[in-house]
Coordinates of C-alpha atoms in Angstrom, one line a residue:
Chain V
X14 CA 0.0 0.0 0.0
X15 CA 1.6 3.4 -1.1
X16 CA 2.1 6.4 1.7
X17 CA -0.7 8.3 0.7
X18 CA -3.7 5.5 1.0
X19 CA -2.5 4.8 3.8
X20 CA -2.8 8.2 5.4
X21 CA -6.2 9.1 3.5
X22 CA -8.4 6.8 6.1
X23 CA -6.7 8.1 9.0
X24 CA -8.0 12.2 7.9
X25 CA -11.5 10.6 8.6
X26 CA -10.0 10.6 12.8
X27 CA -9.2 14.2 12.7
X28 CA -12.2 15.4 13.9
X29 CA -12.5 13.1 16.8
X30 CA -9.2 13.7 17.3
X31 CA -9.1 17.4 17.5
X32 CA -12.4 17.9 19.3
X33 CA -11.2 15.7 22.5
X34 CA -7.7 17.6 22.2
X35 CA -9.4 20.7 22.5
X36 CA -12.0 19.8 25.4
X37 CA -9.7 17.0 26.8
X38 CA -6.5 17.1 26.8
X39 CA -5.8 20.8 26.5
X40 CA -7.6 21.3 29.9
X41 CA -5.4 18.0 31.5
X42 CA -1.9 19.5 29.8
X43 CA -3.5 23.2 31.5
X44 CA -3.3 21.5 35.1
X45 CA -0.4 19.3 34.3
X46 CA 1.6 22.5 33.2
X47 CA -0.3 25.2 36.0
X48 CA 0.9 23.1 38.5
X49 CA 4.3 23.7 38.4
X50 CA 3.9 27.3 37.7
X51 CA 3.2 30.9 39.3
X52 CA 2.9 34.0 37.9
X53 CA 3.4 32.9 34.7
X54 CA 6.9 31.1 35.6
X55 CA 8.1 28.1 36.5
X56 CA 7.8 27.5 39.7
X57 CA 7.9 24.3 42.8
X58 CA 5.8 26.4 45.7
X59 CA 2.2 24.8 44.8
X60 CA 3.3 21.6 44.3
X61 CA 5.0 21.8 47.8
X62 CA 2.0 23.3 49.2
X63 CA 0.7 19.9 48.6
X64 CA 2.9 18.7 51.4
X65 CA 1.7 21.4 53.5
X66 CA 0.1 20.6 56.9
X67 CA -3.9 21.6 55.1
X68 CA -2.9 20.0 52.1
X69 CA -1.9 16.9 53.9
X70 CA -4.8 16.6 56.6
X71 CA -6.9 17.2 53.6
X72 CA -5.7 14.3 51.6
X73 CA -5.6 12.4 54.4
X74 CA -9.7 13.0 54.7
X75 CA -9.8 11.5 51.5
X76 CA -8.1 8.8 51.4
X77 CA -10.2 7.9 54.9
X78 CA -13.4 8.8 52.8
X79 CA -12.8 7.1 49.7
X80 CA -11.1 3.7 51.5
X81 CA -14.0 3.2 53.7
X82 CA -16.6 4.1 51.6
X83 CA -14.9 1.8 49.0
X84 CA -14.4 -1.2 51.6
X85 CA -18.0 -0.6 52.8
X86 CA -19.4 -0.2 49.4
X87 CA -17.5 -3.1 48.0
X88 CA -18.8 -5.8 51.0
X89 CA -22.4 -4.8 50.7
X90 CA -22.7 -4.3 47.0
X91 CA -20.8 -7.7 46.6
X92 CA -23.6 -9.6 49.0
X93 CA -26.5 -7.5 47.1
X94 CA -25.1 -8.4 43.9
X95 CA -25.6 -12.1 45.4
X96 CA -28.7 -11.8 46.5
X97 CA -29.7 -10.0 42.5
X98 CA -27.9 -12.8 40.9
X99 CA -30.2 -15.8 41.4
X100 CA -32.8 -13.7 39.7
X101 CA -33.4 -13.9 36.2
X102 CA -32.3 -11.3 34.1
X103 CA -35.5 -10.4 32.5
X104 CA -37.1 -10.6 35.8
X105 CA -38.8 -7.0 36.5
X106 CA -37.4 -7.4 39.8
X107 CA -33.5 -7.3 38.6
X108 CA -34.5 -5.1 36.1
X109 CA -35.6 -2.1 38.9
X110 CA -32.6 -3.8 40.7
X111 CA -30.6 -2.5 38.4
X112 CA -32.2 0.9 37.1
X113 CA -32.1 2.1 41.0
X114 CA -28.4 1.4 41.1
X115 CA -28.0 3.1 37.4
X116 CA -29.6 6.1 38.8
X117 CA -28.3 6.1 42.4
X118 CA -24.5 5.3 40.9
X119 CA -24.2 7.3 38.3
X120 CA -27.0 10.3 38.1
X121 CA -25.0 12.6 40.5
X122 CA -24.7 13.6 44.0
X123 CA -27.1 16.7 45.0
X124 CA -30.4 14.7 44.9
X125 CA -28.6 12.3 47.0
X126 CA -27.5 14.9 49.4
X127 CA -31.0 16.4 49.4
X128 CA -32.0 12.6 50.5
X129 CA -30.4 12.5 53.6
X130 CA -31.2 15.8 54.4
X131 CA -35.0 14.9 54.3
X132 CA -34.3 11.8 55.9
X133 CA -31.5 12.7 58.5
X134 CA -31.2 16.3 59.3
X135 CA -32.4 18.5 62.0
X136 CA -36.2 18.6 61.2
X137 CA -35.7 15.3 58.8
X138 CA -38.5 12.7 58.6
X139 CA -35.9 9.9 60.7
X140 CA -34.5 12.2 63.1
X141 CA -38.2 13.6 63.7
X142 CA -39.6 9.9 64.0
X143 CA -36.9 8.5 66.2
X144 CA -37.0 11.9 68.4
X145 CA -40.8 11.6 68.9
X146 CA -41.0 8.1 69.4
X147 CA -38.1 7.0 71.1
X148 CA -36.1 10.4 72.4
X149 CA -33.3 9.2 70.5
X150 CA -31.9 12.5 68.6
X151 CA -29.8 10.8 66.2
X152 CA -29.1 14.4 64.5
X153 CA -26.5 15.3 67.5
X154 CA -23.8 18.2 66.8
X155 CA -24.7 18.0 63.4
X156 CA -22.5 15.1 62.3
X157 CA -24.5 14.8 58.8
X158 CA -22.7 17.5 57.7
X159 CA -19.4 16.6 58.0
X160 CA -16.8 13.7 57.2
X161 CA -19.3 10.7 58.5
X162 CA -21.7 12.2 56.9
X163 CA -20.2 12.0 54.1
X164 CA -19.1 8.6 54.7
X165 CA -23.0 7.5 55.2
X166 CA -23.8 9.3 52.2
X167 CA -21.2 8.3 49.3
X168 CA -21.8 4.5 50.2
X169 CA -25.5 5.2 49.5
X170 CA -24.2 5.9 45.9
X171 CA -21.3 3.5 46.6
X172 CA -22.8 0.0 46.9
X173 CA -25.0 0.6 43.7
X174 CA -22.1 1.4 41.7
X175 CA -20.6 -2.4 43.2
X176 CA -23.7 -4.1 41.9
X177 CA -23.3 -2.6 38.7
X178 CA -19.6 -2.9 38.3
X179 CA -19.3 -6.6 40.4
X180 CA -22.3 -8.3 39.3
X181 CA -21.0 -9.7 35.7
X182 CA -18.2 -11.4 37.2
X183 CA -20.9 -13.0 39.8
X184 CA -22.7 -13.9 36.5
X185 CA -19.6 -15.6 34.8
X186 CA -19.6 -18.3 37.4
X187 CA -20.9 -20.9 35.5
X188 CA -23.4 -23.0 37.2
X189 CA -21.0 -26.4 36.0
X190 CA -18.2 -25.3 37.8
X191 CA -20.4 -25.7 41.3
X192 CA -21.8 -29.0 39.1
X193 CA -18.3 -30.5 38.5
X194 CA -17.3 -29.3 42.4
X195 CA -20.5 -31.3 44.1
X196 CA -19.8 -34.4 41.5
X197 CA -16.0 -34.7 42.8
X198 CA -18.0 -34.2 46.4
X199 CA -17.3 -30.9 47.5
X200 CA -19.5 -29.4 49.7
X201 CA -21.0 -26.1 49.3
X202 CA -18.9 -24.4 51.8
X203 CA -15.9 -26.0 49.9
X204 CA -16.8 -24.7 46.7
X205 CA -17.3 -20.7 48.2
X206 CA -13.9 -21.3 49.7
X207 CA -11.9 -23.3 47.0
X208 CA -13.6 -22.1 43.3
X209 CA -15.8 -19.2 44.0
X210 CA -13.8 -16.9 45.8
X211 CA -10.1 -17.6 44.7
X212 CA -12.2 -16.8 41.1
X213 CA -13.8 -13.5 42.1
X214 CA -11.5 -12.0 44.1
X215 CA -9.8 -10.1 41.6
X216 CA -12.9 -8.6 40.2
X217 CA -13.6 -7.8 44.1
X218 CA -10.4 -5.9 44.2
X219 CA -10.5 -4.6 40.9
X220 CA -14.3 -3.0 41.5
X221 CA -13.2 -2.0 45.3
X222 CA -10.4 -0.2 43.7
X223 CA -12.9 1.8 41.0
X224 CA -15.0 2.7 44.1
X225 CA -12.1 4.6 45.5
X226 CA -11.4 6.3 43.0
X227 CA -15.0 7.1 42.4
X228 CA -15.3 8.2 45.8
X229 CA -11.9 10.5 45.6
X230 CA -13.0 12.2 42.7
X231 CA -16.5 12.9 43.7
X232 CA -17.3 16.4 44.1
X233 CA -21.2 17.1 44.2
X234 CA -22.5 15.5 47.6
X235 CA -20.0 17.2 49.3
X236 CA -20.3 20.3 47.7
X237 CA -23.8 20.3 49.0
X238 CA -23.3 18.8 52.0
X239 CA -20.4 20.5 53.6
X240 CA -20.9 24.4 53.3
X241 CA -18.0 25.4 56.1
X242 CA -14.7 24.2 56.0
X243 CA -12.9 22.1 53.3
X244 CA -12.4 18.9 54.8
X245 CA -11.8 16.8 51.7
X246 CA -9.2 17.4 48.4
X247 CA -12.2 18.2 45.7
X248 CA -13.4 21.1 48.3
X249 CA -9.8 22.4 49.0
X250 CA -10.1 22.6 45.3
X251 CA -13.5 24.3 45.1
X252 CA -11.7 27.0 48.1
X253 CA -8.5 27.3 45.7
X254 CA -10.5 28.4 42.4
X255 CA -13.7 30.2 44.3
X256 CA -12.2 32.0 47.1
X257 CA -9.9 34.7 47.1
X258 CA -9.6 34.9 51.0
X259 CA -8.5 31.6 51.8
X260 CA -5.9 30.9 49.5
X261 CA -6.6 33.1 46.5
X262 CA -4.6 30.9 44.4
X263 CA -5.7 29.3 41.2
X264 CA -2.5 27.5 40.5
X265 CA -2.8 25.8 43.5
X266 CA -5.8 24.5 42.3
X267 CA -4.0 23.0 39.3
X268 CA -1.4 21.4 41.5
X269 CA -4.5 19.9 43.8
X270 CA -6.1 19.1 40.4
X271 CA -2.5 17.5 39.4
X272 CA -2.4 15.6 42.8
X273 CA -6.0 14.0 41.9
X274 CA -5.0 13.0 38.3
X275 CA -2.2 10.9 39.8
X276 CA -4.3 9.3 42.7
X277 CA -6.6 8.3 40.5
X278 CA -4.7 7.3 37.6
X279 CA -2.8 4.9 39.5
X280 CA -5.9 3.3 41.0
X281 CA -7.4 3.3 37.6
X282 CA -4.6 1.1 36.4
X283 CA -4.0 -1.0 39.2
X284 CA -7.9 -1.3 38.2
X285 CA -7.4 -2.4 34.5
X286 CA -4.6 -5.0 35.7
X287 CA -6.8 -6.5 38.0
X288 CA -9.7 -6.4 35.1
X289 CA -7.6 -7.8 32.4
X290 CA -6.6 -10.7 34.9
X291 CA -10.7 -11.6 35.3
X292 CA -11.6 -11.5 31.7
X293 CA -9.5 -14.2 31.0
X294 CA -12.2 -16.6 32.2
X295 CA -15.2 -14.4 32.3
X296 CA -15.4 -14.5 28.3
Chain Z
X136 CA -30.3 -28.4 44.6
X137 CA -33.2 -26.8 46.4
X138 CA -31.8 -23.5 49.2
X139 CA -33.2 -24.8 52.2
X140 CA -35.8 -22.8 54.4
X141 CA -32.9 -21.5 56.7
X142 CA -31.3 -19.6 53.7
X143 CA -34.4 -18.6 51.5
X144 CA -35.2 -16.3 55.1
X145 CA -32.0 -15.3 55.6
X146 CA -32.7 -14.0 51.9
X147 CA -35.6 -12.3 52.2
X148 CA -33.9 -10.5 55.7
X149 CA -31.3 -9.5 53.5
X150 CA -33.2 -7.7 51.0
X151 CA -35.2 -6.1 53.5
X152 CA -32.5 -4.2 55.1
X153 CA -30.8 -3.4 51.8
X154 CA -34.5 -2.3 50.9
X155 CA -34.8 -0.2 53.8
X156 CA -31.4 1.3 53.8
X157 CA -32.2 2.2 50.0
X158 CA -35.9 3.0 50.3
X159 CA -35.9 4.9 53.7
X160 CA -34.3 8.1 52.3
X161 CA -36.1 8.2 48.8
X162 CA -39.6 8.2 51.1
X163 CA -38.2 10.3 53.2
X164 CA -38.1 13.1 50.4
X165 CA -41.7 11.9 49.2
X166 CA -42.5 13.2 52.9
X167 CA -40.3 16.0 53.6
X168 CA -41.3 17.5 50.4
X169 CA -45.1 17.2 51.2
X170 CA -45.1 18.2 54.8
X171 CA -46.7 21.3 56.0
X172 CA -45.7 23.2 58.9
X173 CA -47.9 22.8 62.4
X174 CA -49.0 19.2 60.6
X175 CA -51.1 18.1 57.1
X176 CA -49.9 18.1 53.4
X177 CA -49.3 20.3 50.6
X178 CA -48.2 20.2 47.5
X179 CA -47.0 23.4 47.2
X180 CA -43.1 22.3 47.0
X181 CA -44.1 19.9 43.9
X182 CA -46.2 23.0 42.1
X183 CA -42.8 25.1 42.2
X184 CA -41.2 22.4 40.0
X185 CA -43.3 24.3 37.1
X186 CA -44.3 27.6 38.3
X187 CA -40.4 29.1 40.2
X188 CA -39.1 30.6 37.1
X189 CA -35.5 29.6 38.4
X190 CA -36.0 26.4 38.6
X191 CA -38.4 26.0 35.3
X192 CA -35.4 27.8 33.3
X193 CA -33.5 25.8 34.7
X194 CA -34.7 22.5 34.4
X195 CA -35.2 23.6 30.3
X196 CA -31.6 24.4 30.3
X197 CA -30.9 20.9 31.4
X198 CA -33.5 19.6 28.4
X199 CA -31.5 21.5 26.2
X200 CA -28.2 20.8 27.3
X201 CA -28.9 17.4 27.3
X202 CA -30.6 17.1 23.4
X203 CA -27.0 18.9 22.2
X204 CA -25.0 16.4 24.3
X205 CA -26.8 13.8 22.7
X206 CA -27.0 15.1 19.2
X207 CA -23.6 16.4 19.2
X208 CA -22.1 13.1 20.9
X209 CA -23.8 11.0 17.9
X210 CA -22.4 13.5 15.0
X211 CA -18.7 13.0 17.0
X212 CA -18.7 9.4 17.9
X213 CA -20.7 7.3 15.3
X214 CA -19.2 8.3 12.1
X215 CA -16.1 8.1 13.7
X216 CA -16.2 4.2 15.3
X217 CA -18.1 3.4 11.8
X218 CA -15.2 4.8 9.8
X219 CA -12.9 3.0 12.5
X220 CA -14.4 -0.6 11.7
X221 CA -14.1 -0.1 7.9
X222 CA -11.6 1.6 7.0
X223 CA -8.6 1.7 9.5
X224 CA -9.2 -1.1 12.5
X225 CA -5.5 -0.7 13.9
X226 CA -6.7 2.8 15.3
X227 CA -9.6 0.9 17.6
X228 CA -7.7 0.4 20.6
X229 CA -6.7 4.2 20.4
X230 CA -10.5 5.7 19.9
X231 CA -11.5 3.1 22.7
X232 CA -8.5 4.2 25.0
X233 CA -9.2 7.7 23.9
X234 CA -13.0 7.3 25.0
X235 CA -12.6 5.8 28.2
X236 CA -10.3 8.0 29.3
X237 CA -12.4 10.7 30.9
X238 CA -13.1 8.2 33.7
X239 CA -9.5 8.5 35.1
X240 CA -9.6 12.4 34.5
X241 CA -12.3 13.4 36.8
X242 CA -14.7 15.8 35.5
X243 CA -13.2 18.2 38.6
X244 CA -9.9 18.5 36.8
X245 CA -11.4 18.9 33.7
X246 CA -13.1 22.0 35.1
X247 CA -10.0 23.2 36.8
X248 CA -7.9 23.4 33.4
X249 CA -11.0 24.1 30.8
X250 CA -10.9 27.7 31.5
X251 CA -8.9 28.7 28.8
X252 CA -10.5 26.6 26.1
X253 CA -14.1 28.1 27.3
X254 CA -12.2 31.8 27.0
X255 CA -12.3 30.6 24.0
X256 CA -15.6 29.3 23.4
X257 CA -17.6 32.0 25.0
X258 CA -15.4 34.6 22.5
X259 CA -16.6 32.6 19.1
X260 CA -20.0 30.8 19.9
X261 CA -21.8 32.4 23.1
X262 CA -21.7 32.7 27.1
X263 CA -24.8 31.1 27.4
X264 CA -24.7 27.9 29.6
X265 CA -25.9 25.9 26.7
X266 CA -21.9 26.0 25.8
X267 CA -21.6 23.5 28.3
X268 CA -23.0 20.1 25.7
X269 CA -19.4 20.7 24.8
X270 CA -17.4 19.8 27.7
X271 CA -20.9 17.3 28.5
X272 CA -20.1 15.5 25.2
X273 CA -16.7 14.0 26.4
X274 CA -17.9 13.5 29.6
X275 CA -20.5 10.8 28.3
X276 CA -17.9 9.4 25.9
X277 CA -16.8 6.4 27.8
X278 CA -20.6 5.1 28.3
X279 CA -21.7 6.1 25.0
X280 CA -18.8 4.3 23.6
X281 CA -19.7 1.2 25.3
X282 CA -23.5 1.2 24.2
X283 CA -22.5 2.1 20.7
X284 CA -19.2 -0.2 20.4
X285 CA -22.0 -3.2 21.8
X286 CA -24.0 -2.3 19.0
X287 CA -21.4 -2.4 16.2
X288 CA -20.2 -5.9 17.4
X289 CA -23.3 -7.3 17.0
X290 CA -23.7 -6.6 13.6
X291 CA -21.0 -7.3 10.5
X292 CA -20.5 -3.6 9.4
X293 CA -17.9 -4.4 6.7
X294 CA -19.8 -6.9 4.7
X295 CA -23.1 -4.7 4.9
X296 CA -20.8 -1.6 4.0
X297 CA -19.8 -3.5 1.4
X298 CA -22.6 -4.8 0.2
X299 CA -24.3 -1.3 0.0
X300 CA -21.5 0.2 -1.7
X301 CA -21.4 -2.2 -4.5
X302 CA -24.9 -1.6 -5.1
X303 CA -23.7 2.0 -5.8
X304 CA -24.4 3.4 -1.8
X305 CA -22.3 6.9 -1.1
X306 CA -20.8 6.6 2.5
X307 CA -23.4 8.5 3.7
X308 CA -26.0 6.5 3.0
X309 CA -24.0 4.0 4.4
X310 CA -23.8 5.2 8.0
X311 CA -27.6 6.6 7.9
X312 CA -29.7 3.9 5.7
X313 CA -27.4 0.7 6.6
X314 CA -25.7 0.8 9.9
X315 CA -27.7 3.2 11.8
X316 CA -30.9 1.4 11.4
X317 CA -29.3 -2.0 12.5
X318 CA -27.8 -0.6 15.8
X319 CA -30.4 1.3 16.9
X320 CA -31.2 -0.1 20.3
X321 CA -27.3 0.4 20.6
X322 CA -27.8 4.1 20.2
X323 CA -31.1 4.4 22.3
X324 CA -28.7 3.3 24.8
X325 CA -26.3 5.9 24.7
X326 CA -28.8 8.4 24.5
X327 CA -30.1 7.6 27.4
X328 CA -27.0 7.0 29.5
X329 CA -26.1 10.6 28.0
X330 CA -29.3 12.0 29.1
X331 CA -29.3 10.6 32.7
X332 CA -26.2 12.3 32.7
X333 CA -26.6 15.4 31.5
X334 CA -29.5 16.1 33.6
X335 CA -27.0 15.0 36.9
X336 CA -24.6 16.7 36.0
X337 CA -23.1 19.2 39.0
X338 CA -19.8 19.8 39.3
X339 CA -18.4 21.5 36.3
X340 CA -22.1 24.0 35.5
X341 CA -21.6 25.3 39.6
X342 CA -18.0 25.6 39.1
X343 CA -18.4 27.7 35.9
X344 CA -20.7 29.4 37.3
X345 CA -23.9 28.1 34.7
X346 CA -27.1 27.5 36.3
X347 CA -28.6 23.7 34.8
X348 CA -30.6 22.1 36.8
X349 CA -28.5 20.6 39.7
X350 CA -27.0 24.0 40.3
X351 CA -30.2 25.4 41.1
X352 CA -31.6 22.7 43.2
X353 CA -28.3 23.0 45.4
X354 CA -29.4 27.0 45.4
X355 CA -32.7 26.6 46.1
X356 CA -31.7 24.2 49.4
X357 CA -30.4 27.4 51.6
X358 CA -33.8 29.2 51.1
X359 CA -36.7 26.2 50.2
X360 CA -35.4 23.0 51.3
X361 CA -38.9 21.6 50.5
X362 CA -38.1 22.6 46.5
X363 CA -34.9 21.3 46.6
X364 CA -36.2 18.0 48.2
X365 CA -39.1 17.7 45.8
X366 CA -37.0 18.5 42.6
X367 CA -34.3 16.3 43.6
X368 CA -37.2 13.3 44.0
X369 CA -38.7 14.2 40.9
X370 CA -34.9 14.0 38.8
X371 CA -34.3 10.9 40.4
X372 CA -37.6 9.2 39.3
X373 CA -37.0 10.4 36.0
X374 CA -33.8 9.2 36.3
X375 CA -35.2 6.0 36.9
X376 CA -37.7 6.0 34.1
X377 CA -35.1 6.3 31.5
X378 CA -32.7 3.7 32.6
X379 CA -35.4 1.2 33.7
X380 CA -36.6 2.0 29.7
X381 CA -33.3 1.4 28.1
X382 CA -33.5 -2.1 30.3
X383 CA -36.2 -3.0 27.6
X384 CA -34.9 -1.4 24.4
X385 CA -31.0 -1.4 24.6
X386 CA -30.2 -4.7 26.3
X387 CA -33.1 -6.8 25.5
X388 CA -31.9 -8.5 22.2
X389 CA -28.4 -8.3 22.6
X390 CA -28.7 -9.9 26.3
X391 CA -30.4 -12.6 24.7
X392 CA -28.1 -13.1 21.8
X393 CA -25.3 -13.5 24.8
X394 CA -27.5 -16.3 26.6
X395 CA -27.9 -18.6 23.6
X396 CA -23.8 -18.6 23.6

């Protein structure tokens, strides 16, 4: 094939190609670049305010957030997934199984915020039932609106986002695998410890690790949520661009923004290892 | 192998708390939203979803914003993964790396660094927040690639293409009066998924400083929780609407093509 048909199909990419430079990667190169910059110059002080003692604390919230909400998450939505599975996939029942996790996963995180504000604030319809009935006030100093509130409300969105991610895997395991296990006379306790789990366990860790980074780059629950103080990264980021009295500093937000693309890129990978190793016998 | 009794309640437990942990706060807004103060009901929060201009403008916006996503999405992505399939396959894993990839660059960064580009954009097209379908449009890329890639797969594009253009087709027709009409479930799909999005979408309109829909329910929640609670209900059911939809169109055939494998 000469040089020049060889090129000609490739022009039909250039608009794909240019539109996702221009709304994709020119924004990532922006941060990448800002980050190391002030004033125009090249400069290290906002990547070292990420070693600060905010920076740090905030990061550390994070990471807190994101790994328990991800462990949580992961457990539950592994043992719902379980329960879903030995319903047909037609069934109406998996199919509103399925569109409440869609929604709840994926569909954003002020409606979810404005749930537990209904359900579990000061005058919310729990914290009003429990305080009538009971004289429990589960609505104390006002923890909903801080870090375990948070925690309660990202594994609300965080289990659904399990099911959706964890329940193919469940689906792979092919009913003659537990056959050819109970024929060699294994007992069913036997077969979850020796075939089932050995087998799933990397699309566990795999779809535990995508939780995480769901939950570290998840900005609008908290957003809502938490209106004083910046106790995670993504509001420390929201302070840095917004606010000119706290640190006034928008490449700081780049290098906060920078510090985000690598957490999550190198859970996203660890991710696509872990994937690659479970498609080998899911297909 | 029959579960024994022991189990099959054990099940049903289960499911009830997972319903209640799930179901407690969704009917929680249903009452919230419809309480009235000193005791009784009223609607009033639900009327505001159509008569506070904010939130009606806002919740059009949203329509809008989510029709261009779609719209412009389709004009981006099919003709591209068509063109892809026939003409140059070795550049697949790059569009398909290239589509996924806004899952490991949150939309927050995005935001952070887009503000150049949308200098940019609000000096040739507009300021209005209707600009936004363009950053929206690769923010649905990685789960309109996946409904649309299923879709191609399923069908054997190059010997239709062929087939087509030997009976004297133009590409176009092609791509409009061949493919399109064989993966259409595939591109219900990622309409949907597009549209579920769009209307959820928070972080980069409040950070811009655009008012769609999710902007101004988190607005209206320092003045009118009850708004806030009823509109965030009412996107969630719709929400739920769509997707429990695309559960019958997008993944009824092709989940039943899988089973007979």
């Amino acid at each position: 094939m000469s040089r020049r048909s060889r090129l000609a199909p490739a022009l039909g990419l250039l608009p794909f190609l240019a539109y996702l430079t221009v709304f994709l990667l020119v924004p990532t190169v922006t941060v990448v670049i800002g980050a190391f910059q002030e004033d125009g110059r090249f400069s290290m002080t906002n990547v070292e305010a990420l070693f600060g003692e905010t920076a740090r604390r905030t990061l550390w919230n994070s990471l807190v957030l994101s790994g328990s909400t991800a462990v949580i998450g992961a457990t539950f939505g592994a043992i719902l997934c379980y329960l879903v599975v030995s319903a047909p996939p037609t069934s109406i029942f998996r199919r509103a199984v399925m569109s409440v996790a869609g929604v709840l996963a994926q569909f954003g995180g002020v409606t979810l915020a404005f749930a537990f504000i209904a359900t579990l604030s000061f005058s919310g319809v729990v914290t009003e039932l429990l305080r009538d009935s009971v004289g429990v006030d589960v609505f104390g100093s006002g923890w909903l609106f801080g870090l375990p509130g948070l925690i309660l409300v990202y594994t609300y969105f965080q289990i659904p986002l399990m099911v959706i991610v964890f329940l193919p895997a469940l689906e792979g395991l092919r009913p003659q695998w537990r056959e050819a296990a109970v024929n060699l006379g294994a007992t069913t306790r036997q077969y979850w410890t020796q075939i089932a789990i050995p087998l799933l366990w990397p699309a566990f860790l795999g779809a535990s690790l995508l939780l995480f980074a769901n939950a570290f780059a998840a900005y609008a629950t908290a957003a809502t949520l938490v209106s004083q103080g910046q106790p995670i990264v993504p509001l420390l980021i929201r302070a840095a661009l917004t606010s000119e009295v706290v640190l006034g500093r928008q490449n700081f937000a780049f290098a906060l923004a920078l510090q985000m693309i690598v957490v999550v890129a190198v859970v996203m990978t660890a991710y696509a290892l872990l994937l690659r190793r479970t498609s080998r016998w899911l297909r | 192998m029959t579960p024994t009794r022991r189990w099959r309640a054990g099940r049903v437990v289960l499911l009830g708390l997972f319903g209640l942990f799930f179901l407690v706060p969704l009917y929680s807004m249903l009452d919230f939203s419809t309480r009235e103060l000193g005791g009784g009901r009223t609607g009033q929060a639900w009327a505001n979803l159509v008569q506070d201009p904010d939130l009606t403008s806002a919740i059009i916006t949203s329509l809008l914003l989510a029709l261009l996503t779609v719209v412009g999405m389709l004009v981006l992505l099919l003709p591209t993964m068509i063109w892809v399939r026939l003409r140059i396959p070795e550049a697949s894993r790059l569009v398909e790396f290239l589509c996924l990839l806004p899952l490991t660059i949150p939309a927050l960064v995005i935001v952070v660094g887009m503000r150049n580009v949308y200098t940019w954009v609000n000096y040739l097209v507009s300021d209005s927040a209707l600009t936004l379908a363009f950053v929206y449009i690769v923010l649905v890329l990685p789960f309109a690639y996946r409904a649309i890639d299923a879709g191609l797969s399923s069908i054997d594009v190059v010997t239709l293409s062929e087939a087509a253009r030997s009976l004297g087709a133009g590409w176009l027709t092609v791509m409009l009066r061949i493919v399109v009409p064989n993966i259409w479930s595939g591109l219900l799909g990622a309409a949907f998924i597009s549209v579920a999005l769009v209307l959820g979408e928070f972080t980069i309109a409040s950070l811009t400083n655009y008012e769609n829909l999710q902007v101004v329910i988190n607005f209206l929640g320092k003045s009118d929780a009850k708004t806030s609670v009823a509109a965030s209900l009412a996107a969630l059911v719709f929400a739920f609407t769509l997707l429990m939809a695309l559960s019958y169109v997008g993944r009824g055939r092709r989940g039943q093509e899988r089973g007979a494998m």
